Amino acid sequence: MSELTKLTIAAARDGLRKGELSAVELTEACLSQIEAADALNAFVHKTPEIALEQARAADARRRAEAPALNGIPLGIKDLFCTKGVPSQAASRILEGFRPEYESTVTSQLFDAGAVMLGKLNMDEFAMGSSNETSCYGNAVNPWRRGNDATALTPGGSSGGSAAAVAADLCLGATGTDTGGSIRQPAAFTGIVGIKPTYGRVSRWGIVAFASSLDQAGPMTKDVRDAAILLGAMAGHDPKDSTSADIPVPDFEAALSGDIRGKVIGIPKEYRMEGMPAEIEKLWSEGAAMLRDAGAEVRDITLPHTKYALPAYYVIAPAEASSNLARYDGVRFGHRAKLAQGDGITEMYEKTRAEGFGHEVQRRVMVGTYVLSAGFYDAYYNRARKVRTLIKRDFEQVFDAGIDAILTPATPSAAFGLGEMASADPIQMYLNDVFTVTVNLAGLPGISVPAGVDGKGLPLGLQLIGRPWAEGDLLNTAYALERAAGFVAKPARWW
Amino acid sequence: MSIDESTARRVAKLARIKVEEAQLPALAQEFSAILGFIEQLNEVDVEGVEPMTSVTPMRLKRRDDVVTDGNQQAAVLANAPDAREGFFAVPKVVE
């Protein structure tokens, strides 16, 4: 049975179309893998009844008319609102919340015939890089350092999605990415994750963190699956005023693997001091692979790179402090028990103190501070100006003929759960150093597994594309994937 | 820039998050570390640079100003911690 769950979306789709397997069979196989994988703590709300009902409906559809994802079992990040199913962004403050509506992304996936296996673990409100801020406890990486049983982080915030896909509990998963939350966990678990251009995928019904940076995207076993799943998630939505009203091309059809004549930029600012030699090596190997495939590799400069993280840690908390103001104990979720004489202010303050975890409280307060009278110009407006400059850096290299930019996805391989506990918050923030620029500039970025480190842990490379050119980006990623030939899988211990 | 306890207290109040007095020194220290990191932005020459408002150059779409939704009182109240007679109920607001 477990062989079925190892299938890619493309292979399962073809098998289903030929009648070689049924959606119910495939779904049952996933459900039994999920049942056996509680040690990974990836699925935090399991929905077997919904899954089997959707699978039966998929099997009942005439094969000739089957939509793109007919019968494909997926995991859904807990950040997506799913009608009648707990959707709590891994926060205590949304305990018991069952949306009365379906997010645009999940409703498009269901319209395409997909099967929902359950909701996936994540950092609380997507704030974190290790899945350690979740109210459900840590998700655990299926990968280990050789025979060392130390539990490693699957990355964050989409840690549950990454662990579930890497451990073959599902065929693919949804993630969201505000500063690297799809690409960093994908790199830590040896899978593919793409953050599309800002506006490509509707944000409607996704619990908001930082609205000008948040984008949803797929997390999958290979690049082809990312193309298929992104195609189903993307598209204009009148309910999200920032969603772009432009056609969604056939991303899968763009995968020719031919990148001859493409120009790949290597930004010198991403060569960080103290970067592990293995990552440096992987990066130059990746560049060589693209060169061998016929691309031209060119050194470029993105001079404001260094300021991306500090700008992000003004803009993201500022937007979060505003977005999270809605959690007040009035309309949904948790409300604190009040003492005699407590009024509405005490209700707000106690509810938010009990409902928000430490990292969320910290970011809401930092955001409140940078937006407060007297500091707005010094912090928030300055950060937005720096953001303009970061985007301009990218525009200039694209104008100079660069088609895609190659960088490492993360500054290290997956680290141990708890290893960063004593570090100051900045150390954790540094995980996003290579990915956060892409959110600030609104660009598409993809993480592709490209090798393993000395301890056998996966390492990823990131490709950054021009706005709206996901098809081209996926094709370059496809060429890199083929050249890298990454096939390692975690040895099963769970 | 270093954040003192009274600033931390004020920020917690503005954010409507109850923070115990004993926690304020640690919180102030965390804020100071994060703001210290953010201060790097002061090195950047932003003279004449427009603050970004929209990352993709896109005109906001317009739509007709008509009612497209409604009559969903039960759905709107379904998740409320305390709903009574068709309203959200909260502690007394006005003395």
Coordinates of C-alpha atoms in Angstrom, one line a residue:
Chain A
M1 CA 0.0 0.0 0.0
S2 CA 2.8 2.5 1.0
E3 CA 4.2 2.2 -2.6
L4 CA 1.1 4.1 -3.8
T5 CA 1.8 7.1 -1.6
K6 CA 5.3 7.4 -3.0
L7 CA 3.8 8.3 -6.4
T8 CA 4.1 11.8 -7.8
I9 CA 1.0 13.7 -8.6
A10 CA 1.8 13.3 -12.3
A11 CA 2.2 9.5 -12.0
A12 CA -0.9 9.1 -9.9
R13 CA -2.9 11.2 -12.3
D14 CA -1.8 9.1 -15.2
G15 CA -2.6 5.9 -13.3
L16 CA -6.0 7.1 -12.3
R17 CA -6.8 8.1 -15.9
K18 CA -5.8 4.7 -17.2
G19 CA -7.8 3.0 -14.5
E20 CA -4.8 1.3 -13.0
L21 CA -5.7 2.5 -9.6
S22 CA -8.7 4.1 -7.9
A23 CA -8.8 7.4 -5.9
V24 CA -10.2 5.5 -3.0
E25 CA -7.3 3.0 -3.0
L26 CA -4.8 5.9 -3.2
T27 CA -6.6 7.9 -0.5
E28 CA -6.8 4.9 1.8
A29 CA -3.1 4.3 1.3
C30 CA -2.3 7.9 2.4
L31 CA -4.7 7.7 5.4
S32 CA -2.9 4.6 6.7
Q33 CA 0.5 6.2 6.2
I34 CA -0.8 9.2 8.1
E35 CA -2.1 7.0 10.9
A36 CA 1.4 5.4 11.2
A37 CA 3.2 8.8 11.2
D38 CA 2.0 10.5 14.4
A39 CA 5.7 10.8 15.4
L40 CA 6.1 13.4 12.7
N41 CA 3.2 15.5 14.0
A42 CA 2.6 16.7 10.5
F43 CA -1.2 16.2 10.2
V44 CA -2.8 18.0 13.1
H45 CA -6.5 17.7 12.0
K46 CA -7.2 14.5 10.1
T47 CA -10.2 14.5 7.8
P48 CA -10.6 10.8 6.7
E49 CA -14.3 11.1 6.1
I50 CA -14.0 14.1 3.9
A51 CA -11.1 12.5 2.1
L52 CA -13.0 9.2 1.3
E53 CA -16.1 11.1 0.3
Q54 CA -14.1 13.2 -2.2
A55 CA -12.2 10.1 -3.4
R56 CA -15.4 8.2 -4.1
A57 CA -16.7 11.3 -6.0
A58 CA -13.5 11.3 -8.0
D59 CA -13.9 7.7 -8.9
A60 CA -17.5 8.3 -9.9
R61 CA -16.4 10.9 -12.4
R62 CA -16.1 9.8 -16.0
R63 CA -12.4 9.4 -16.8
A64 CA -12.7 11.4 -20.0
E65 CA -14.1 14.4 -18.0
A66 CA -11.8 14.1 -15.0
P67 CA -10.5 17.5 -13.9
A68 CA -6.7 18.2 -13.5
L69 CA -6.3 16.8 -9.9
N70 CA -9.1 14.2 -9.9
G71 CA -8.6 11.9 -7.0
I72 CA -5.2 13.3 -5.9
P73 CA -4.8 13.3 -2.1
L74 CA -3.3 16.5 -0.7
G75 CA -2.5 17.9 2.7
I76 CA -3.7 21.5 3.5
K77 CA -1.7 23.9 5.7
D78 CA -3.7 24.9 8.7
L79 CA -3.5 28.5 7.5
F80 CA -6.2 27.9 4.9
C81 CA -9.8 28.2 5.9
T82 CA -11.6 25.0 5.1
K83 CA -15.4 24.9 5.6
G84 CA -16.5 23.1 8.8
V85 CA -12.9 21.9 9.4
P86 CA -10.7 23.4 12.2
S87 CA -8.5 26.1 10.7
Q88 CA -6.6 27.7 13.4
A89 CA -3.2 28.8 12.0
A90 CA -1.6 26.7 14.7
S91 CA -2.8 29.2 17.3
R92 CA -4.6 28.8 20.6
I93 CA -6.5 32.0 19.8
L94 CA -8.4 30.2 17.0
E95 CA -9.1 27.1 19.0
G96 CA -12.5 25.7 18.0
F97 CA -12.8 28.0 15.0
R98 CA -14.6 26.2 12.1
P99 CA -14.9 28.5 9.1
E100 CA -18.3 28.9 7.5
Y101 CA -16.5 29.4 4.1
E102 CA -13.9 27.8 2.0
S103 CA -10.7 29.6 0.9
T104 CA -10.4 30.3 -2.8
V105 CA -7.3 28.0 -3.1
T106 CA -8.9 25.0 -1.5
S107 CA -12.2 25.5 -3.4
Q108 CA -10.2 25.6 -6.6
L109 CA -8.4 22.5 -5.6
F110 CA -11.6 20.7 -4.8
D111 CA -13.1 21.9 -8.1
A112 CA -10.1 20.3 -9.7
G113 CA -11.0 17.0 -8.0
A114 CA -8.4 17.0 -5.3
V115 CA -8.9 15.1 -2.0
M116 CA -8.2 16.7 1.3
L117 CA -6.5 14.3 3.8
G118 CA -6.4 16.9 6.7
K119 CA -4.7 20.0 8.0
L120 CA -1.0 20.4 8.4
N121 CA 1.1 21.7 11.2
M122 CA 2.9 25.1 10.9
D123 CA 4.4 27.9 13.0
E124 CA 1.7 29.9 14.7
F125 CA 0.3 32.4 12.2
A126 CA 3.2 31.4 9.9
M127 CA 5.6 33.2 12.2
G128 CA 8.7 31.0 12.5
S129 CA 11.3 29.1 10.6
S130 CA 11.3 25.8 12.5
N131 CA 7.7 24.9 13.3
E132 CA 8.5 25.3 17.0
T133 CA 5.9 28.1 17.6
S134 CA 2.9 25.9 16.8
C135 CA 0.2 25.3 19.4
Y136 CA 0.2 21.7 18.3
G137 CA 3.9 21.2 19.2
N138 CA 6.8 20.7 16.8
A139 CA 6.4 19.0 13.5
V140 CA 9.4 16.7 13.0
N141 CA 11.6 16.3 9.9
P142 CA 11.5 12.7 8.5
W143 CA 15.2 13.2 7.7
R144 CA 17.9 12.4 10.4
R145 CA 21.7 12.9 10.5
G146 CA 22.7 9.4 9.5
N147 CA 22.2 7.1 12.5
D148 CA 21.9 10.0 15.0
A149 CA 18.3 10.0 16.4
T150 CA 18.3 13.8 17.2
A151 CA 14.9 15.2 16.1
L152 CA 15.4 17.8 13.4
T153 CA 13.2 20.7 12.3
P154 CA 11.4 20.3 9.0
G155 CA 11.7 24.1 8.8
G156 CA 8.9 26.6 8.9
S157 CA 6.5 28.0 8.7
S158 CA 5.1 25.3 6.4
G159 CA 6.9 22.5 8.4
G160 CA 4.0 20.1 8.5
S161 CA 3.5 20.4 4.7
A162 CA 7.2 19.7 4.1
A163 CA 7.3 16.7 6.5
A164 CA 4.1 15.2 5.1
V165 CA 5.3 15.4 1.5
A166 CA 8.9 14.2 2.3
A167 CA 7.5 11.3 4.3
D168 CA 5.1 10.3 1.5
L169 CA 2.0 10.8 3.7
C170 CA 0.4 12.7 0.8
L171 CA 1.1 13.4 -2.8
G172 CA 1.5 17.1 -2.4
A173 CA 0.6 19.9 0.0
T174 CA -0.3 23.6 0.1
G175 CA 2.1 26.0 1.8
T176 CA 2.3 29.8 2.2
D177 CA 5.4 31.9 2.1
T178 CA 5.8 35.4 3.6
G179 CA 9.6 35.4 4.0
G180 CA 10.6 31.9 3.0
S181 CA 8.0 29.6 4.6
I182 CA 7.6 27.4 1.5
R183 CA 11.2 27.4 0.2
Q184 CA 13.1 26.9 3.5
P185 CA 11.1 23.9 4.7
A186 CA 11.2 22.5 1.1
A187 CA 15.0 22.7 1.2
F188 CA 15.2 21.2 4.7
T189 CA 13.2 18.1 3.6
G190 CA 14.4 17.5 0.1
I191 CA 11.3 18.5 -1.8
V192 CA 10.2 21.2 -4.2
G193 CA 8.4 24.4 -3.2
I194 CA 7.5 27.4 -5.2
K195 CA 6.4 30.8 -4.0
P196 CA 4.6 32.4 -7.0
T197 CA 4.6 36.1 -8.0
Y198 CA 2.7 38.2 -5.6
G199 CA -0.9 38.3 -6.9
R200 CA -0.7 35.0 -8.8
V201 CA -2.7 33.0 -6.1
S202 CA -5.7 34.4 -4.3
R203 CA -5.1 35.1 -0.6
W204 CA -8.9 35.1 0.1
G205 CA -9.6 32.7 3.0
I206 CA -6.0 32.3 4.0
V207 CA -5.4 33.6 7.6
A208 CA -3.4 36.8 7.0
F209 CA 0.1 37.4 8.4
A210 CA 1.7 40.2 6.3
S211 CA -0.7 40.9 3.4
S212 CA 1.8 42.6 1.1
L213 CA 4.2 39.6 1.3
D214 CA 2.0 36.5 1.8
Q215 CA 1.6 34.1 -1.2
A216 CA 0.4 30.6 -1.2
G217 CA 2.1 27.9 -3.3
P218 CA 2.6 24.2 -3.8
M219 CA 5.0 21.9 -2.0
T220 CA 5.6 18.7 -4.0
K221 CA 7.9 15.8 -4.7
D222 CA 9.2 17.2 -8.0
V223 CA 9.1 20.2 -10.3
R224 CA 6.5 18.7 -12.6
D225 CA 4.1 18.3 -9.7
A226 CA 4.8 21.9 -8.6
A227 CA 3.7 23.0 -12.1
I228 CA 0.6 20.9 -12.0
L229 CA -0.5 22.0 -8.5
L230 CA 0.4 25.7 -9.0
G231 CA -1.8 25.7 -12.1
A232 CA -4.8 24.5 -10.0
M233 CA -4.1 27.0 -7.2
A234 CA -3.5 30.1 -9.4
G235 CA -5.9 32.5 -11.0
H236 CA -7.7 35.7 -10.6
D237 CA -10.2 36.1 -7.8
P238 CA -12.5 39.1 -7.5
K239 CA -12.5 38.5 -3.7
D240 CA -8.8 39.4 -3.4
S241 CA -8.2 42.9 -4.8
T242 CA -4.5 42.1 -5.1
S243 CA -5.0 39.0 -7.2
A244 CA -3.9 39.6 -10.8
D245 CA -6.4 39.4 -13.6
I246 CA -4.0 37.8 -16.1
P247 CA -4.3 34.4 -17.6
V248 CA -2.7 31.3 -16.0
P249 CA -0.5 29.6 -18.6
D250 CA -0.2 25.8 -18.7
F251 CA 2.9 25.5 -16.4
E252 CA 3.4 21.8 -17.1
A253 CA 3.6 22.4 -20.8
A254 CA 6.4 24.9 -20.2
L255 CA 8.6 22.0 -18.9
S256 CA 10.8 21.3 -21.9
G257 CA 14.0 21.1 -20.0
D258 CA 15.6 23.3 -22.8
I259 CA 17.3 26.3 -21.2
R260 CA 19.8 26.9 -24.0
G261 CA 20.5 30.6 -24.3
K262 CA 19.0 31.5 -20.9
V263 CA 21.0 33.9 -18.8
I264 CA 21.4 32.9 -15.1
G265 CA 22.6 35.5 -12.6
I266 CA 24.8 34.7 -9.6
P267 CA 24.5 37.5 -7.0
K268 CA 27.7 38.1 -5.2
E269 CA 25.9 39.5 -2.1
Y270 CA 24.5 36.0 -1.4
R271 CA 28.0 34.8 -0.7
M272 CA 27.8 35.2 3.1
E273 CA 30.6 35.2 5.6
G274 CA 30.6 31.9 7.5
M275 CA 28.5 30.1 4.9
P276 CA 29.2 26.3 5.2
A277 CA 31.6 25.1 2.5
E278 CA 29.1 22.4 1.5
I279 CA 26.5 25.1 0.6
E280 CA 29.1 27.1 -1.3
K281 CA 30.1 24.0 -3.2
L282 CA 26.5 23.0 -4.0
W283 CA 25.8 26.5 -5.3
S284 CA 28.8 26.4 -7.7
E285 CA 27.8 22.9 -8.8
G286 CA 24.3 24.2 -9.5
A287 CA 25.7 27.0 -11.7
A288 CA 27.9 24.5 -13.5
M289 CA 24.9 22.2 -14.2
L290 CA 22.9 25.1 -15.7
R291 CA 25.9 26.1 -17.8
D292 CA 26.2 22.5 -19.0
A293 CA 22.6 22.6 -20.0
G294 CA 23.3 25.5 -22.3
A295 CA 22.6 28.5 -20.1
E296 CA 25.0 31.4 -19.8
V297 CA 26.0 32.1 -16.2
R298 CA 26.8 35.7 -15.3
D299 CA 27.9 37.4 -12.0
I300 CA 25.5 40.0 -10.9
T301 CA 25.1 42.4 -8.0
L302 CA 22.0 43.1 -5.9
P303 CA 23.5 45.7 -3.7
H304 CA 20.7 46.1 -1.1
T305 CA 20.5 42.4 -0.2
K306 CA 21.9 43.0 3.2
Y307 CA 19.0 45.3 4.1
A308 CA 16.3 42.9 3.2
L309 CA 16.0 41.1 6.5
P310 CA 15.9 44.3 8.7
A311 CA 13.4 45.8 6.3
Y312 CA 11.3 42.6 6.5
Y313 CA 11.4 42.7 10.3
V314 CA 9.8 46.1 10.2
I315 CA 7.2 45.6 7.4
A316 CA 6.1 42.1 8.3
P317 CA 5.5 42.8 12.0
A318 CA 3.8 46.1 11.2
E319 CA 1.3 44.4 8.9
A320 CA 0.9 41.5 11.4
S321 CA 0.1 43.9 14.2
S322 CA -2.7 45.3 12.1
N323 CA -4.0 42.0 10.7
L324 CA -4.0 40.3 14.1
A325 CA -6.0 43.1 15.7
R326 CA -9.1 41.1 14.7
Y327 CA -8.3 38.5 17.3
D328 CA -10.1 40.2 20.2
G329 CA -12.3 37.5 21.7
V330 CA -15.5 38.9 20.1
R331 CA -16.2 37.2 16.8
F332 CA -14.4 33.9 16.8
G333 CA -11.9 31.8 18.6
H334 CA -10.7 32.0 22.2
R335 CA -12.0 34.4 24.8
A336 CA -10.4 34.6 28.2
K337 CA -12.3 34.0 31.4
L338 CA -12.8 37.3 33.0
A339 CA -12.7 38.4 36.7
Q340 CA -15.3 40.3 38.5
G341 CA -15.4 43.9 37.2
D342 CA -13.3 43.3 34.1
G343 CA -14.4 45.4 31.2
I344 CA -13.8 45.1 27.5
T345 CA -10.2 46.3 27.6
E346 CA -9.3 43.6 30.1
M347 CA -11.1 41.1 27.9
Y348 CA -9.0 42.1 24.9
E349 CA -5.7 42.1 26.9
K350 CA -6.3 38.8 28.7
T351 CA -7.6 37.0 25.5
R352 CA -4.6 38.1 23.4
A353 CA -2.1 37.2 26.2
E354 CA -3.6 33.7 26.6
G355 CA -4.3 33.1 22.9
F356 CA -1.1 34.3 21.2
G357 CA 2.2 32.5 21.8
H358 CA 5.4 34.2 22.6
E359 CA 6.8 34.8 19.1
V360 CA 3.4 36.1 17.9
Q361 CA 3.1 38.5 20.8
R362 CA 6.7 39.7 20.2
R363 CA 6.0 40.4 16.5
V364 CA 2.7 42.1 17.2
M365 CA 4.3 44.4 19.7
V366 CA 7.3 45.2 17.5
G367 CA 4.8 46.0 14.7
T368 CA 2.9 48.2 17.1
Y369 CA 6.0 50.0 18.1
V370 CA 7.3 50.7 14.5
L371 CA 3.8 52.0 13.6
S372 CA 3.4 54.2 16.7
A373 CA 3.4 57.9 16.6
G374 CA 6.9 59.4 16.4
F375 CA 8.5 56.1 15.0
Y376 CA 6.4 55.6 11.9
D377 CA 8.7 57.6 9.6
A378 CA 11.9 56.4 11.2
Y379 CA 11.1 52.7 10.9
Y380 CA 8.1 51.9 8.8
N381 CA 8.5 54.5 6.0
R382 CA 12.2 54.0 5.9
A383 CA 11.7 50.2 5.6
R384 CA 9.2 50.7 2.7
K385 CA 11.8 52.9 0.9
V386 CA 14.4 50.3 1.3
R387 CA 11.9 47.8 -0.1
T388 CA 11.6 50.0 -3.2
L389 CA 15.4 49.8 -3.6
I390 CA 15.5 46.0 -3.1
K391 CA 12.9 45.6 -5.9
R392 CA 14.9 48.1 -8.1
D393 CA 18.0 45.9 -7.7
F394 CA 16.1 43.0 -9.2
E395 CA 14.5 45.1 -12.0
Q396 CA 17.9 46.3 -13.0
V397 CA 19.4 42.8 -13.4
F398 CA 16.3 41.6 -15.3
D399 CA 16.5 44.7 -17.6
A400 CA 20.2 43.7 -18.2
G401 CA 19.0 40.4 -19.6
I402 CA 19.0 38.0 -16.6
D403 CA 16.3 35.4 -16.9
A404 CA 16.7 33.8 -13.5
I405 CA 18.9 34.1 -10.4
L406 CA 20.5 31.1 -8.7
T407 CA 21.2 31.2 -4.9
P408 CA 21.4 28.8 -2.1
A409 CA 17.9 28.2 -0.5
T410 CA 19.1 28.3 3.1
P411 CA 22.3 29.1 5.0
S412 CA 22.4 25.6 6.5
A413 CA 20.8 22.2 6.4
A414 CA 18.0 21.3 8.9
F415 CA 19.0 22.0 12.5
G416 CA 17.9 20.2 15.6
L417 CA 14.6 21.0 17.3
G418 CA 15.4 23.1 20.3
E419 CA 18.9 23.9 19.1
M420 CA 18.0 27.6 18.6
A421 CA 16.1 27.9 21.8
S422 CA 18.8 29.9 23.6
A423 CA 19.8 31.9 20.6
D424 CA 18.3 35.4 20.3
P425 CA 15.4 35.9 17.8
I426 CA 17.8 37.4 15.2
Q427 CA 19.6 34.1 14.8
M428 CA 16.4 32.3 13.9
Y429 CA 15.5 35.2 11.5
L430 CA 18.7 34.6 9.6
N431 CA 17.3 31.4 8.2
D432 CA 15.3 33.5 5.7
V433 CA 18.3 35.5 4.5
F434 CA 18.3 34.1 1.0
T435 CA 14.5 33.9 0.6
V436 CA 13.1 37.1 2.1
T437 CA 14.3 39.4 -0.7
V438 CA 12.0 37.6 -3.1
N439 CA 8.9 38.4 -1.0
L440 CA 9.9 42.0 -0.6
A441 CA 10.2 42.3 -4.4
G442 CA 7.0 40.2 -5.1
L443 CA 8.9 37.8 -7.4
P444 CA 8.5 34.0 -7.9
G445 CA 11.1 31.8 -6.2
I446 CA 11.5 28.0 -6.2
S447 CA 13.5 25.7 -4.0
V448 CA 14.9 22.6 -5.7
P449 CA 16.6 19.8 -3.8
A450 CA 20.1 19.5 -5.3
G451 CA 22.3 17.5 -3.0
V452 CA 23.0 16.2 0.6
D453 CA 25.5 17.4 3.1
G454 CA 28.1 15.3 4.9
K455 CA 25.5 14.0 7.4
G456 CA 23.2 13.0 4.6
L457 CA 20.7 15.9 5.0
P458 CA 19.2 17.5 1.9
L459 CA 20.2 20.9 0.7
G460 CA 18.3 23.1 -1.7
L461 CA 19.1 25.7 -4.4
Q462 CA 16.8 28.6 -5.0
L463 CA 15.9 30.0 -8.5
I464 CA 14.3 33.4 -8.6
G465 CA 12.4 34.4 -11.7
R466 CA 10.9 37.5 -13.4
P467 CA 7.5 38.5 -12.3
W468 CA 4.7 36.4 -13.8
A469 CA 7.3 34.1 -15.5
E470 CA 6.6 31.1 -13.3
G471 CA 6.5 28.9 -16.5
D472 CA 10.0 29.9 -17.5
L473 CA 11.2 29.6 -13.9
L474 CA 9.7 26.1 -13.5
N475 CA 11.4 25.1 -16.7
T476 CA 14.8 26.2 -15.4
A477 CA 14.1 24.4 -12.2
Y478 CA 13.2 21.3 -14.2
A479 CA 16.6 21.5 -16.0
L480 CA 18.4 21.9 -12.6
E481 CA 16.4 19.0 -11.1
R482 CA 17.3 16.7 -14.0
A483 CA 20.9 17.6 -13.8
A484 CA 21.1 17.3 -10.0
G485 CA 19.4 14.0 -10.1
F486 CA 18.4 14.2 -6.4
V487 CA 16.7 10.9 -5.5
A488 CA 17.6 10.4 -1.8
K489 CA 14.7 9.7 0.5
P490 CA 14.6 9.7 4.3
A491 CA 15.1 6.3 5.9
R492 CA 11.9 5.4 7.7
W493 CA 12.1 5.5 11.5
W494 CA 8.6 6.7 12.4
Chain B
M1 CA 18.2 52.2 20.4
S2 CA 17.5 50.8 23.8
I3 CA 13.9 50.2 24.9
D4 CA 13.1 50.8 28.6
E5 CA 10.5 49.1 30.7
S6 CA 8.0 52.0 30.5
T7 CA 8.2 51.9 26.7
A8 CA 7.6 48.1 26.7
R9 CA 4.6 48.6 29.0
R10 CA 3.2 51.3 26.7
V11 CA 3.7 49.1 23.6
A12 CA 2.0 46.1 25.3
K13 CA -0.9 48.4 26.2
L14 CA -1.2 49.7 22.6
A15 CA -1.1 46.1 21.3
R16 CA -3.8 45.1 23.9
I17 CA -1.7 42.3 25.2
K18 CA -1.5 41.8 29.0
V19 CA 2.1 41.5 30.1
E20 CA 3.0 40.9 33.7
E21 CA 5.2 43.5 35.3
A22 CA 7.8 40.9 36.0
Q23 CA 8.1 40.1 32.3
L24 CA 8.7 43.7 31.2
P25 CA 12.5 43.8 31.6
A26 CA 13.0 40.7 29.5
L27 CA 10.5 42.0 26.9
A28 CA 12.3 45.4 26.8
Q29 CA 15.6 43.5 26.2
E30 CA 14.1 41.5 23.3
F31 CA 12.7 44.7 21.7
S32 CA 16.1 46.4 22.0
A33 CA 17.9 43.5 20.3
I34 CA 15.4 43.5 17.4
L35 CA 15.4 47.2 17.0
G36 CA 19.2 47.2 17.1
F37 CA 19.1 44.8 14.1
I38 CA 16.6 47.0 12.3
E39 CA 18.8 50.1 12.9
Q40 CA 21.0 48.9 10.0
L41 CA 18.4 50.5 7.7
N42 CA 19.8 53.9 8.7
E43 CA 22.9 53.1 6.6
V44 CA 20.8 53.2 3.4
D45 CA 20.6 56.4 1.4
V46 CA 16.8 56.7 0.8
E47 CA 16.9 60.3 -0.3
G48 CA 14.2 60.8 -3.0
V49 CA 13.0 57.2 -2.9
E50 CA 9.3 56.5 -2.8
P51 CA 8.1 54.2 0.0
M52 CA 6.6 51.1 -1.7
T53 CA 2.8 50.9 -1.6
S54 CA 2.2 48.1 -4.0
V55 CA 4.8 45.5 -5.1
T56 CA 3.2 44.8 -8.4
P57 CA 2.3 47.8 -10.6
M58 CA -1.4 47.1 -10.8
R59 CA -4.5 49.3 -10.8
L60 CA -7.0 48.3 -8.2
K61 CA -10.0 46.8 -10.0
R62 CA -13.3 48.6 -9.7
R63 CA -16.7 47.0 -9.3
D64 CA -20.2 48.2 -9.2
D65 CA -21.2 49.5 -5.8
V66 CA -24.0 47.0 -5.2
V67 CA -24.9 44.5 -2.5
T68 CA -23.5 41.1 -3.5
D69 CA -23.9 39.2 -0.3
G70 CA -25.9 39.2 2.9
N71 CA -28.5 37.4 5.0
Q72 CA -25.8 35.4 6.7
Q73 CA -26.4 36.3 10.3
A74 CA -26.3 32.7 11.6
A75 CA -23.0 32.0 9.7
V76 CA -21.5 35.3 10.9
L77 CA -22.3 34.5 14.6
A78 CA -21.6 30.8 14.4
N79 CA -18.0 31.0 15.8
A80 CA -18.6 33.7 18.4
P81 CA -17.6 32.9 21.9
D82 CA -20.8 34.6 23.1
A83 CA -23.7 35.5 20.8
R84 CA -27.1 36.4 22.1
E85 CA -30.3 37.3 20.2
G86 CA -28.5 37.8 16.9
F87 CA -25.6 39.9 18.3
F88 CA -22.1 39.5 19.5
A89 CA -22.1 39.8 23.3
V90 CA -19.2 41.6 25.1
P91 CA -18.6 42.8 28.7
K92 CA -20.0 46.2 29.6
V93 CA -18.4 48.9 27.5
V94 CA -20.1 52.1 28.9
E95 CA -20.4 52.7 32.6

